């Protein structure tokens, strides 16, 4: 298992874009490694298509993408044609799909879903997503079961929040979207808040405590 703040393992794996060493692949970029249960399955076909459509948005944010399942590279390459046909995509597929046939990565990264098995009774990967920073540390992880496809716009939103809060002393509230008001983090004193966020507002609440401080999106 990798915990938030841990350096993400620098694994080597075969993929649809050849052998990949994870840290080299990322370079100085952010990264998202996401797994799916199996090739040639319906929800996964929608998910990988959606990510392919959103690839320019991830690139704009300096995020490199990588998918993974327990199928072979040959299987991934065949399935890419279906993904592209079903999702009206053409050209080169914009990110590699890693093969993890012996499940080494699935097990070591805690991506195995005990409720999902292939025809031979072997466990499959769940719908995991890991966001890794340029420092190679894990910034966020989510695990969804096979039966629930993910919302990849949410992953873009999360990247916007992670990238902002990496450099500004704010946190982003529920349903925040890039450009929206932010919360001043609790560890900032009121004097520091005045300097850092001159337009911030302290909200009055029944407790009399002044922990609810909002500021316009800091530039
Ligand atoms: C799917 O991608 O549709 C799927 C895969 C495994 C189990 C259930 C659904």
JSON list of C-alpha atoms and ligand atoms in Angstrom, two decimals:
[
{"chain": "A", "resi": 1, "resn": "UNK", "atom": "CA", "xyz": [0.00, 0.00, 0.00]},
{"chain": "A", "resi": 2, "resn": "UNK", "atom": "CA", "xyz": [1.13, 3.56, -0.66]},
{"chain": "A", "resi": 3, "resn": "UNK", "atom": "CA", "xyz": [-0.04, 6.23, 1.77]},
{"chain": "A", "resi": 4, "resn": "UNK", "atom": "CA", "xyz": [-0.51, 9.93, 1.09]},
{"chain": "A", "resi": 5, "resn": "UNK", "atom": "CA", "xyz": [2.90, 11.59, 1.22]},
{"chain": "A", "resi": 6, "resn": "UNK", "atom": "CA", "xyz": [4.82, 8.39, 0.40]},
{"chain": "A", "resi": 7, "resn": "UNK", "atom": "CA", "xyz": [7.13, 8.35, -2.61]},
{"chain": "A", "resi": 8, "resn": "UNK", "atom": "CA", "xyz": [5.25, 6.34, -5.23]},
{"chain": "A", "resi": 9, "resn": "UNK", "atom": "CA", "xyz": [7.11, 3.14, -6.21]},
{"chain": "A", "resi": 10, "resn": "UNK", "atom": "CA", "xyz": [9.34, 3.54, -9.26]},
{"chain": "A", "resi": 11, "resn": "UNK", "atom": "CA", "xyz": [8.03, 0.39, -10.93]},
{"chain": "A", "resi": 12, "resn": "UNK", "atom": "CA", "xyz": [8.98, -0.94, -14.35]},
{"chain": "A", "resi": 13, "resn": "UNK", "atom": "CA", "xyz": [6.25, -2.36, -16.55]},
{"chain": "A", "resi": 14, "resn": "UNK", "atom": "CA", "xyz": [5.39, -3.35, -20.10]},
{"chain": "A", "resi": 15, "resn": "UNK", "atom": "CA", "xyz": [2.84, -1.10, -21.76]},
{"chain": "A", "resi": 16, "resn": "UNK", "atom": "CA", "xyz": [1.28, -0.19, -25.08]},
{"chain": "A", "resi": 17, "resn": "UNK", "atom": "CA", "xyz": [4.10, 2.37, -25.41]},
{"chain": "A", "resi": 18, "resn": "UNK", "atom": "CA", "xyz": [6.91, -0.09, -24.56]},
{"chain": "A", "resi": 19, "resn": "UNK", "atom": "CA", "xyz": [8.71, -0.65, -21.27]},
{"chain": "A", "resi": 20, "resn": "UNK", "atom": "CA", "xyz": [8.03, 2.15, -18.81]},
{"chain": "A", "resi": 21, "resn": "UNK", "atom": "CA", "xyz": [9.88, 3.16, -15.67]},
{"chain": "A", "resi": 22, "resn": "UNK", "atom": "CA", "xyz": [7.32, 5.17, -13.74]},
{"chain": "A", "resi": 23, "resn": "UNK", "atom": "CA", "xyz": [9.50, 8.03, -12.43]},
{"chain": "A", "resi": 24, "resn": "UNK", "atom": "CA", "xyz": [11.24, 8.45, -15.79]},
{"chain": "A", "resi": 25, "resn": "UNK", "atom": "CA", "xyz": [7.86, 8.53, -17.51]},
{"chain": "A", "resi": 26, "resn": "UNK", "atom": "CA", "xyz": [6.70, 11.32, -15.19]},
{"chain": "A", "resi": 27, "resn": "UNK", "atom": "CA", "xyz": [9.85, 13.42, -15.47]},
{"chain": "A", "resi": 28, "resn": "UNK", "atom": "CA", "xyz": [8.99, 16.76, -13.83]},
{"chain": "A", "resi": 29, "resn": "UNK", "atom": "CA", "xyz": [5.26, 16.39, -14.47]},
{"chain": "A", "resi": 30, "resn": "UNK", "atom": "CA", "xyz": [2.38, 15.44, -12.27]},
{"chain": "A", "resi": 31, "resn": "UNK", "atom": "CA", "xyz": [1.01, 11.97, -12.96]},
{"chain": "A", "resi": 32, "resn": "UNK", "atom": "CA", "xyz": [-2.18, 9.95, -12.76]},
{"chain": "A", "resi": 33, "resn": "UNK", "atom": "CA", "xyz": [-2.01, 6.17, -12.69]},
{"chain": "A", "resi": 34, "resn": "UNK", "atom": "CA", "xyz": [-5.46, 4.66, -12.95]},
{"chain": "A", "resi": 35, "resn": "UNK", "atom": "CA", "xyz": [-6.52, 1.04, -13.09]},
{"chain": "A", "resi": 36, "resn": "UNK", "atom": "CA", "xyz": [-9.56, -0.68, -14.55]},
{"chain": "A", "resi": 37, "resn": "UNK", "atom": "CA", "xyz": [-10.85, -4.23, -13.94]},
{"chain": "A", "resi": 38, "resn": "UNK", "atom": "CA", "xyz": [-10.43, -5.70, -17.41]},
{"chain": "A", "resi": 39, "resn": "UNK", "atom": "CA", "xyz": [-10.13, -5.01, -21.12]},
{"chain": "A", "resi": 40, "resn": "UNK", "atom": "CA", "xyz": [-13.17, -5.60, -23.34]},
{"chain": "A", "resi": 41, "resn": "UNK", "atom": "CA", "xyz": [-15.64, -4.64, -20.61]},
{"chain": "A", "resi": 42, "resn": "UNK", "atom": "CA", "xyz": [-18.30, -1.97, -21.08]},
{"chain": "A", "resi": 43, "resn": "UNK", "atom": "CA", "xyz": [-17.76, 0.55, -18.28]},
{"chain": "A", "resi": 44, "resn": "UNK", "atom": "CA", "xyz": [-13.97, 0.43, -18.76]},
{"chain": "A", "resi": 45, "resn": "UNK", "atom": "CA", "xyz": [-14.47, 1.16, -22.47]},
{"chain": "A", "resi": 46, "resn": "UNK", "atom": "CA", "xyz": [-16.35, 4.35, -21.56]},
{"chain": "A", "resi": 47, "resn": "UNK", "atom": "CA", "xyz": [-13.78, 5.31, -18.92]},
{"chain": "A", "resi": 48, "resn": "UNK", "atom": "CA", "xyz": [-10.67, 4.98, -21.07]},
{"chain": "A", "resi": 49, "resn": "UNK", "atom": "CA", "xyz": [-12.45, 6.80, -23.90]},
{"chain": "A", "resi": 50, "resn": "UNK", "atom": "CA", "xyz": [-13.40, 9.66, -21.60]},
{"chain": "A", "resi": 51, "resn": "UNK", "atom": "CA", "xyz": [-9.80, 9.98, -20.37]},
{"chain": "A", "resi": 52, "resn": "UNK", "atom": "CA", "xyz": [-8.56, 9.99, -23.99]},
{"chain": "A", "resi": 53, "resn": "UNK", "atom": "CA", "xyz": [-10.98, 12.85, -24.76]},
{"chain": "A", "resi": 54, "resn": "UNK", "atom": "CA", "xyz": [-9.82, 14.76, -21.68]},
{"chain": "A", "resi": 55, "resn": "UNK", "atom": "CA", "xyz": [-6.11, 14.12, -22.38]},
{"chain": "A", "resi": 56, "resn": "UNK", "atom": "CA", "xyz": [-5.51, 17.70, -23.70]},
{"chain": "A", "resi": 57, "resn": "UNK", "atom": "CA", "xyz": [-6.95, 19.07, -20.43]},
{"chain": "A", "resi": 58, "resn": "UNK", "atom": "CA", "xyz": [-4.57, 16.91, -18.40]},
{"chain": "A", "resi": 59, "resn": "UNK", "atom": "CA", "xyz": [-1.65, 17.95, -20.64]},
{"chain": "A", "resi": 60, "resn": "UNK", "atom": "CA", "xyz": [-2.59, 21.61, -20.09]},
{"chain": "A", "resi": 61, "resn": "UNK", "atom": "CA", "xyz": [-2.17, 20.95, -16.37]},
{"chain": "A", "resi": 62, "resn": "UNK", "atom": "CA", "xyz": [1.20, 19.21, -16.89]},
{"chain": "A", "resi": 63, "resn": "UNK", "atom": "CA", "xyz": [-0.26, 15.82, -15.91]},
{"chain": "A", "resi": 64, "resn": "UNK", "atom": "CA", "xyz": [0.90, 12.58, -17.55]},
{"chain": "A", "resi": 65, "resn": "UNK", "atom": "CA", "xyz": [-1.61, 9.73, -17.72]},
{"chain": "A", "resi": 66, "resn": "UNK", "atom": "CA", "xyz": [-1.12, 5.99, -17.41]},
{"chain": "A", "resi": 67, "resn": "UNK", "atom": "CA", "xyz": [-3.76, 3.24, -17.30]},
{"chain": "A", "resi": 68, "resn": "UNK", "atom": "CA", "xyz": [-3.28, -0.30, -15.96]},
{"chain": "A", "resi": 69, "resn": "UNK", "atom": "CA", "xyz": [-5.07, -3.62, -15.85]},
{"chain": "A", "resi": 70, "resn": "UNK", "atom": "CA", "xyz": [-4.16, -7.29, -15.45]},
{"chain": "A", "resi": 71, "resn": "UNK", "atom": "CA", "xyz": [-4.48, -7.96, -19.19]},
{"chain": "A", "resi": 72, "resn": "UNK", "atom": "CA", "xyz": [-1.59, -8.29, -21.65]},
{"chain": "A", "resi": 73, "resn": "UNK", "atom": "CA", "xyz": [-0.16, -5.57, -23.90]},
{"chain": "A", "resi": 74, "resn": "UNK", "atom": "CA", "xyz": [-1.57, -7.48, -26.92]},
{"chain": "A", "resi": 75, "resn": "UNK", "atom": "CA", "xyz": [-5.03, -7.40, -25.33]},
{"chain": "A", "resi": 76, "resn": "UNK", "atom": "CA", "xyz": [-4.71, -3.67, -24.57]},
{"chain": "A", "resi": 77, "resn": "UNK", "atom": "CA", "xyz": [-3.66, -2.93, -28.15]},
{"chain": "A", "resi": 78, "resn": "UNK", "atom": "CA", "xyz": [-6.63, -4.83, -29.57]},
{"chain": "A", "resi": 79, "resn": "UNK", "atom": "CA", "xyz": [-9.06, -3.19, -27.14]},
{"chain": "A", "resi": 80, "resn": "UNK", "atom": "CA", "xyz": [-7.80, 0.35, -27.93]},
{"chain": "A", "resi": 81, "resn": "UNK", "atom": "CA", "xyz": [-9.43, -0.01, -31.37]},
{"chain": "A", "resi": 82, "resn": "UNK", "atom": "CA", "xyz": [-12.80, -0.70, -29.68]},
{"chain": "A", "resi": 83, "resn": "UNK", "atom": "CA", "xyz": [-12.31, 2.21, -27.26]},
{"chain": "A", "resi": 84, "resn": "UNK", "atom": "CA", "xyz": [-11.62, 4.53, -30.18]},
{"chain": "A", "resi": 85, "resn": "UNK", "atom": "CA", "xyz": [-14.53, 3.26, -32.27]},
{"chain": "A", "resi": 86, "resn": "UNK", "atom": "CA", "xyz": [-17.07, 3.42, -29.44]},
{"chain": "A", "resi": 87, "resn": "UNK", "atom": "CA", "xyz": [-15.94, 6.88, -28.29]},
{"chain": "A", "resi": 88, "resn": "UNK", "atom": "CA", "xyz": [-15.44, 8.38, -31.77]},
{"chain": "A", "resi": 89, "resn": "UNK", "atom": "CA", "xyz": [-11.70, 8.80, -31.34]},
{"chain": "A", "resi": 90, "resn": "UNK", "atom": "CA", "xyz": [-8.96, 8.41, -33.92]},
{"chain": "A", "resi": 91, "resn": "UNK", "atom": "CA", "xyz": [-5.19, 8.73, -34.24]},
{"chain": "A", "resi": 92, "resn": "UNK", "atom": "CA", "xyz": [-2.62, 7.68, -31.69]},
{"chain": "A", "resi": 93, "resn": "UNK", "atom": "CA", "xyz": [-4.00, 6.67, -28.32]},
{"chain": "A", "resi": 94, "resn": "UNK", "atom": "CA", "xyz": [-2.84, 9.48, -26.01]},
{"chain": "A", "resi": 95, "resn": "UNK", "atom": "CA", "xyz": [-1.55, 7.52, -23.02]},
{"chain": "A", "resi": 96, "resn": "UNK", "atom": "CA", "xyz": [-0.01, 4.10, -22.31]},
{"chain": "A", "resi": 97, "resn": "UNK", "atom": "CA", "xyz": [-1.90, 1.15, -20.85]},
{"chain": "A", "resi": 98, "resn": "UNK", "atom": "CA", "xyz": [0.28, -0.97, -18.59]},
{"chain": "A", "resi": 99, "resn": "UNK", "atom": "CA", "xyz": [0.04, -4.78, -18.48]},
{"chain": "A", "resi": 100, "resn": "UNK", "atom": "CA", "xyz": [0.09, -6.41, -15.04]},
{"chain": "A", "resi": 101, "resn": "UNK", "atom": "CA", "xyz": [-0.63, -10.03, -15.90]},
{"chain": "A", "resi": 102, "resn": "UNK", "atom": "CA", "xyz": [0.99, -11.49, -12.78]},
{"chain": "A", "resi": 103, "resn": "UNK", "atom": "CA", "xyz": [-0.71, -8.83, -10.60]},
{"chain": "A", "resi": 104, "resn": "UNK", "atom": "CA", "xyz": [2.51, -7.70, -8.92]},
{"chain": "A", "resi": 105, "resn": "UNK", "atom": "CA", "xyz": [1.57, -4.04, -9.23]},
{"chain": "A", "resi": 106, "resn": "UNK", "atom": "CA", "xyz": [-2.09, -4.60, -8.40]},
{"chain": "A", "resi": 107, "resn": "UNK", "atom": "CA", "xyz": [-1.12, -6.32, -5.14]},
{"chain": "A", "resi": 108, "resn": "UNK", "atom": "CA", "xyz": [1.72, -3.99, -4.14]},
{"chain": "A", "resi": 109, "resn": "UNK", "atom": "CA", "xyz": [-0.35, -0.85, -4.80]},
{"chain": "A", "resi": 110, "resn": "UNK", "atom": "CA", "xyz": [-3.50, -2.17, -3.08]},
{"chain": "A", "resi": 111, "resn": "UNK", "atom": "CA", "xyz": [-5.60, -2.14, -6.25]},
{"chain": "A", "resi": 112, "resn": "UNK", "atom": "CA", "xyz": [-7.05, -5.67, -6.05]},
{"chain": "A", "resi": 113, "resn": "UNK", "atom": "CA", "xyz": [-10.83, -5.96, -5.73]},
{"chain": "A", "resi": 114, "resn": "UNK", "atom": "CA", "xyz": [-11.57, -9.27, -3.95]},
{"chain": "A", "resi": 115, "resn": "UNK", "atom": "CA", "xyz": [-15.15, -9.23, -5.28]},
{"chain": "A", "resi": 116, "resn": "UNK", "atom": "CA", "xyz": [-14.12, -9.19, -8.93]},
{"chain": "A", "resi": 117, "resn": "UNK", "atom": "CA", "xyz": [-12.52, -12.25, -10.53]},
{"chain": "A", "resi": 118, "resn": "UNK", "atom": "CA", "xyz": [-11.74, -13.24, -14.11]},
{"chain": "A", "resi": 119, "resn": "UNK", "atom": "CA", "xyz": [-12.98, -16.45, -15.77]},
{"chain": "A", "resi": 120, "resn": "UNK", "atom": "CA", "xyz": [-10.08, -18.39, -14.20]},
{"chain": "A", "resi": 121, "resn": "UNK", "atom": "CA", "xyz": [-10.97, -17.11, -10.71]},
{"chain": "A", "resi": 122, "resn": "UNK", "atom": "CA", "xyz": [-8.04, -14.66, -10.56]},
{"chain": "A", "resi": 123, "resn": "UNK", "atom": "CA", "xyz": [-8.75, -11.34, -8.80]},
{"chain": "A", "resi": 124, "resn": "UNK", "atom": "CA", "xyz": [-9.04, -8.18, -10.90]},
{"chain": "A", "resi": 125, "resn": "UNK", "atom": "CA", "xyz": [-8.03, -4.61, -10.26]},
{"chain": "A", "resi": 126, "resn": "UNK", "atom": "CA", "xyz": [-10.62, -2.14, -8.98]},
{"chain": "A", "resi": 127, "resn": "UNK", "atom": "CA", "xyz": [-11.01, 1.36, -10.41]},
{"chain": "A", "resi": 128, "resn": "UNK", "atom": "CA", "xyz": [-8.12, 2.99, -8.56]},
{"chain": "A", "resi": 129, "resn": "UNK", "atom": "CA", "xyz": [-6.70, 6.41, -9.36]},
{"chain": "A", "resi": 130, "resn": "UNK", "atom": "CA", "xyz": [-3.47, 7.76, -7.89]},
{"chain": "A", "resi": 131, "resn": "UNK", "atom": "CA", "xyz": [-2.37, 11.36, -8.36]},
{"chain": "A", "resi": 132, "resn": "UNK", "atom": "CA", "xyz": [1.40, 11.76, -7.99]},
{"chain": "A", "resi": 133, "resn": "UNK", "atom": "CA", "xyz": [3.16, 15.12, -7.67]},
{"chain": "A", "resi": 134, "resn": "UNK", "atom": "CA", "xyz": [6.36, 16.25, -9.42]},
{"chain": "A", "resi": 135, "resn": "UNK", "atom": "CA", "xyz": [8.15, 15.24, -6.19]},
{"chain": "A", "resi": 136, "resn": "UNK", "atom": "CA", "xyz": [6.92, 11.67, -6.96]},
{"chain": "A", "resi": 137, "resn": "UNK", "atom": "CA", "xyz": [4.84, 11.63, -3.77]},
{"chain": "A", "resi": 138, "resn": "UNK", "atom": "CA", "xyz": [1.27, 10.38, -3.61]},
{"chain": "A", "resi": 139, "resn": "UNK", "atom": "CA", "xyz": [-1.11, 13.34, -3.35]},
{"chain": "A", "resi": 140, "resn": "UNK", "atom": "CA", "xyz": [-4.47, 11.61, -3.67]},
{"chain": "A", "resi": 141, "resn": "UNK", "atom": "CA", "xyz": [-5.94, 8.15, -4.13]},
{"chain": "A", "resi": 142, "resn": "UNK", "atom": "CA", "xyz": [-9.44, 6.96, -4.88]},
{"chain": "A", "resi": 143, "resn": "UNK", "atom": "CA", "xyz": [-10.81, 3.43, -5.12]},
{"chain": "A", "resi": 144, "resn": "UNK", "atom": "CA", "xyz": [-14.09, 2.66, -6.87]},
{"chain": "A", "resi": 145, "resn": "UNK", "atom": "CA", "xyz": [-15.62, -0.79, -7.35]},
{"chain": "A", "resi": 146, "resn": "UNK", "atom": "CA", "xyz": [-15.94, -2.32, -10.82]},
{"chain": "A", "resi": 147, "resn": "UNK", "atom": "CA", "xyz": [-19.64, -1.51, -11.04]},
{"chain": "A", "resi": 148, "resn": "UNK", "atom": "CA", "xyz": [-19.22, 2.29, -10.72]},
{"chain": "A", "resi": 149, "resn": "UNK", "atom": "CA", "xyz": [-17.51, 4.24, -13.48]},
{"chain": "A", "resi": 150, "resn": "UNK", "atom": "CA", "xyz": [-15.57, 7.31, -12.40]},
{"chain": "A", "resi": 151, "resn": "UNK", "atom": "CA", "xyz": [-16.18, 10.98, -13.15]},
{"chain": "A", "resi": 152, "resn": "UNK", "atom": "CA", "xyz": [-12.95, 12.18, -14.73]},
{"chain": "A", "resi": 153, "resn": "UNK", "atom": "CA", "xyz": [-14.02, 15.82, -14.64]},
{"chain": "A", "resi": 154, "resn": "UNK", "atom": "CA", "xyz": [-13.76, 15.38, -10.88]},
{"chain": "A", "resi": 155, "resn": "UNK", "atom": "CA", "xyz": [-10.18, 14.20, -11.32]},
{"chain": "A", "resi": 156, "resn": "UNK", "atom": "CA", "xyz": [-9.41, 17.39, -13.29]},
{"chain": "A", "resi": 157, "resn": "UNK", "atom": "CA", "xyz": [-11.03, 19.44, -10.52]},
{"chain": "A", "resi": 158, "resn": "UNK", "atom": "CA", "xyz": [-8.93, 17.62, -7.94]},
{"chain": "A", "resi": 159, "resn": "UNK", "atom": "CA", "xyz": [-5.74, 18.31, -9.93]},
{"chain": "A", "resi": 160, "resn": "UNK", "atom": "CA", "xyz": [-6.66, 22.02, -10.01]},
{"chain": "A", "resi": 161, "resn": "UNK", "atom": "CA", "xyz": [-7.09, 21.97, -6.23]},
{"chain": "A", "resi": 162, "resn": "UNK", "atom": "CA", "xyz": [-3.89, 19.99, -5.60]},
{"chain": "A", "resi": 163, "resn": "UNK", "atom": "CA", "xyz": [-1.84, 22.28, -7.82]},
{"chain": "A", "resi": 164, "resn": "UNK", "atom": "CA", "xyz": [-3.24, 25.44, -6.23]},
{"chain": "A", "resi": 165, "resn": "UNK", "atom": "CA", "xyz": [-2.90, 24.25, -2.62]},
{"chain": "A", "resi": 166, "resn": "UNK", "atom": "CA", "xyz": [0.67, 23.07, -3.30]},
{"chain": "A", "resi": 167, "resn": "UNK", "atom": "CA", "xyz": [1.73, 26.70, -3.72]},
{"chain": "A", "resi": 168, "resn": "UNK", "atom": "CA", "xyz": [-0.84, 28.82, -1.83]},
{"chain": "A", "resi": 169, "resn": "UNK", "atom": "CA", "xyz": [-1.86, 28.54, 1.82]},
{"chain": "A", "resi": 170, "resn": "UNK", "atom": "CA", "xyz": [-5.49, 27.83, 1.03]},
{"chain": "A", "resi": 171, "resn": "UNK", "atom": "CA", "xyz": [-7.81, 24.85, 0.93]},
{"chain": "A", "resi": 172, "resn": "UNK", "atom": "CA", "xyz": [-10.67, 24.40, -1.52]},
{"chain": "A", "resi": 173, "resn": "UNK", "atom": "CA", "xyz": [-14.23, 24.00, -0.22]},
{"chain": "A", "resi": 174, "resn": "UNK", "atom": "CA", "xyz": [-16.96, 21.56, -1.22]},
{"chain": "A", "resi": 175, "resn": "UNK", "atom": "CA", "xyz": [-17.80, 21.64, -4.92]},
{"chain": "A", "resi": 176, "resn": "UNK", "atom": "CA", "xyz": [-15.04, 24.20, -5.56]},
{"chain": "A", "resi": 177, "resn": "UNK", "atom": "CA", "xyz": [-14.12, 24.87, -9.15]},
{"chain": "A", "resi": 178, "resn": "UNK", "atom": "CA", "xyz": [-10.99, 26.57, -10.47]},
{"chain": "A", "resi": 179, "resn": "UNK", "atom": "CA", "xyz": [-11.34, 30.32, -10.00]},
{"chain": "A", "resi": 180, "resn": "UNK", "atom": "CA", "xyz": [-13.78, 30.02, -7.09]},
{"chain": "A", "resi": 181, "resn": "UNK", "atom": "CA", "xyz": [-13.35, 31.36, -3.55]},
{"chain": "A", "resi": 182, "resn": "UNK", "atom": "CA", "xyz": [-10.99, 29.39, -1.27]},
{"chain": "A", "resi": 183, "resn": "UNK", "atom": "CA", "xyz": [-10.68, 28.89, 2.47]},
{"chain": "A", "resi": 184, "resn": "UNK", "atom": "CA", "xyz": [-7.65, 30.24, 4.35]},
{"chain": "A", "resi": 185, "resn": "UNK", "atom": "CA", "xyz": [-6.06, 27.24, 6.08]},
{"chain": "A", "resi": 186, "resn": "UNK", "atom": "CA", "xyz": [-6.36, 27.04, 9.89]},
{"chain": "A", "resi": 187, "resn": "UNK", "atom": "CA", "xyz": [-2.59, 27.15, 10.54]},
{"chain": "A", "resi": 188, "resn": "UNK", "atom": "CA", "xyz": [-2.37, 30.74, 9.19]},
{"chain": "A", "resi": 189, "resn": "UNK", "atom": "CA", "xyz": [-2.56, 33.41, 11.91]},
{"chain": "A", "resi": 190, "resn": "UNK", "atom": "CA", "xyz": [-4.93, 36.34, 11.46]},
{"chain": "A", "resi": 191, "resn": "UNK", "atom": "CA", "xyz": [-1.95, 38.71, 10.95]},
{"chain": "A", "resi": 192, "resn": "UNK", "atom": "CA", "xyz": [-0.49, 36.46, 8.27]},
{"chain": "A", "resi": 193, "resn": "UNK", "atom": "CA", "xyz": [-3.90, 36.09, 6.66]},
{"chain": "A", "resi": 194, "resn": "UNK", "atom": "CA", "xyz": [-4.16, 39.90, 6.39]},
{"chain": "A", "resi": 195, "resn": "UNK", "atom": "CA", "xyz": [-0.82, 40.03, 4.60]},
{"chain": "A", "resi": 196, "resn": "UNK", "atom": "CA", "xyz": [-1.26, 37.00, 2.35]},
{"chain": "A", "resi": 197, "resn": "UNK", "atom": "CA", "xyz": [-4.93, 37.46, 1.54]},
{"chain": "A", "resi": 198, "resn": "UNK", "atom": "CA", "xyz": [-5.80, 41.17, 1.90]},
{"chain": "A", "resi": 199, "resn": "UNK", "atom": "CA", "xyz": [-9.29, 40.57, 0.53]},
{"chain": "A", "resi": 200, "resn": "UNK", "atom": "CA", "xyz": [-10.15, 37.69, 2.85]},
{"chain": "A", "resi": 201, "resn": "UNK", "atom": "CA", "xyz": [-13.31, 37.72, 4.92]},
{"chain": "A", "resi": 202, "resn": "UNK", "atom": "CA", "xyz": [-13.86, 36.20, 8.37]},
{"chain": "A", "resi": 203, "resn": "UNK", "atom": "CA", "xyz": [-17.35, 34.75, 8.66]},
{"chain": "A", "resi": 204, "resn": "UNK", "atom": "CA", "xyz": [-19.27, 35.18, 11.92]},
{"chain": "A", "resi": 205, "resn": "UNK", "atom": "CA", "xyz": [-20.65, 31.93, 13.34]},
{"chain": "A", "resi": 206, "resn": "UNK", "atom": "CA", "xyz": [-22.54, 31.05, 16.58]},
{"chain": "A", "resi": 207, "resn": "UNK", "atom": "CA", "xyz": [-19.44, 29.54, 18.20]},
{"chain": "A", "resi": 208, "resn": "UNK", "atom": "CA", "xyz": [-17.71, 32.93, 18.01]},
{"chain": "A", "resi": 209, "resn": "UNK", "atom": "CA", "xyz": [-14.67, 31.20, 16.52]},
{"chain": "A", "resi": 210, "resn": "UNK", "atom": "CA", "xyz": [-13.00, 32.78, 13.52]},
{"chain": "A", "resi": 211, "resn": "UNK", "atom": "CA", "xyz": [-11.99, 29.71, 11.55]},
{"chain": "A", "resi": 212, "resn": "UNK", "atom": "CA", "xyz": [-14.20, 30.34, 8.52]},
{"chain": "A", "resi": 213, "resn": "UNK", "atom": "CA", "xyz": [-12.08, 32.63, 6.39]},
{"chain": "A", "resi": 214, "resn": "UNK", "atom": "CA", "xyz": [-12.72, 32.92, 2.66]},
{"chain": "A", "resi": 215, "resn": "UNK", "atom": "CA", "xyz": [-10.57, 34.61, 0.07]},
{"chain": "A", "resi": 216, "resn": "UNK", "atom": "CA", "xyz": [-10.91, 35.17, -3.66]},
{"chain": "A", "resi": 217, "resn": "UNK", "atom": "CA", "xyz": [-8.87, 32.66, -5.64]},
{"chain": "A", "resi": 218, "resn": "UNK", "atom": "CA", "xyz": [-5.24, 33.72, -5.01]},
{"chain": "A", "resi": 219, "resn": "UNK", "atom": "CA", "xyz": [-3.23, 34.53, -8.13]},
{"chain": "B", "resi": 1, "resn": "LIG", "atom": "C1", "xyz": [-17.18, -2.98, -16.80]},
{"chain": "B", "resi": 1, "resn": "LIG", "atom": "O1", "xyz": [-16.17, -2.36, -17.11]},
{"chain": "B", "resi": 1, "resn": "LIG", "atom": "O2", "xyz": [-18.24, -2.80, -17.37]},
{"chain": "B", "resi": 1, "resn": "LIG", "atom": "C2", "xyz": [-17.13, -3.98, -15.68]},
{"chain": "B", "resi": 1, "resn": "LIG", "atom": "C3", "xyz": [-15.97, -4.68, -15.43]},
{"chain": "B", "resi": 1, "resn": "LIG", "atom": "C4", "xyz": [-15.95, -5.61, -14.39]},
{"chain": "B", "resi": 1, "resn": "LIG", "atom": "C5", "xyz": [-17.11, -5.83, -13.65]},
{"chain": "B", "resi": 1, "resn": "LIG", "atom": "C6", "xyz": [-18.25, -5.09, -13.89]},
{"chain": "B", "resi": 1, "resn": "LIG", "atom": "C7", "xyz": [-18.27, -4.17, -14.93]}
]
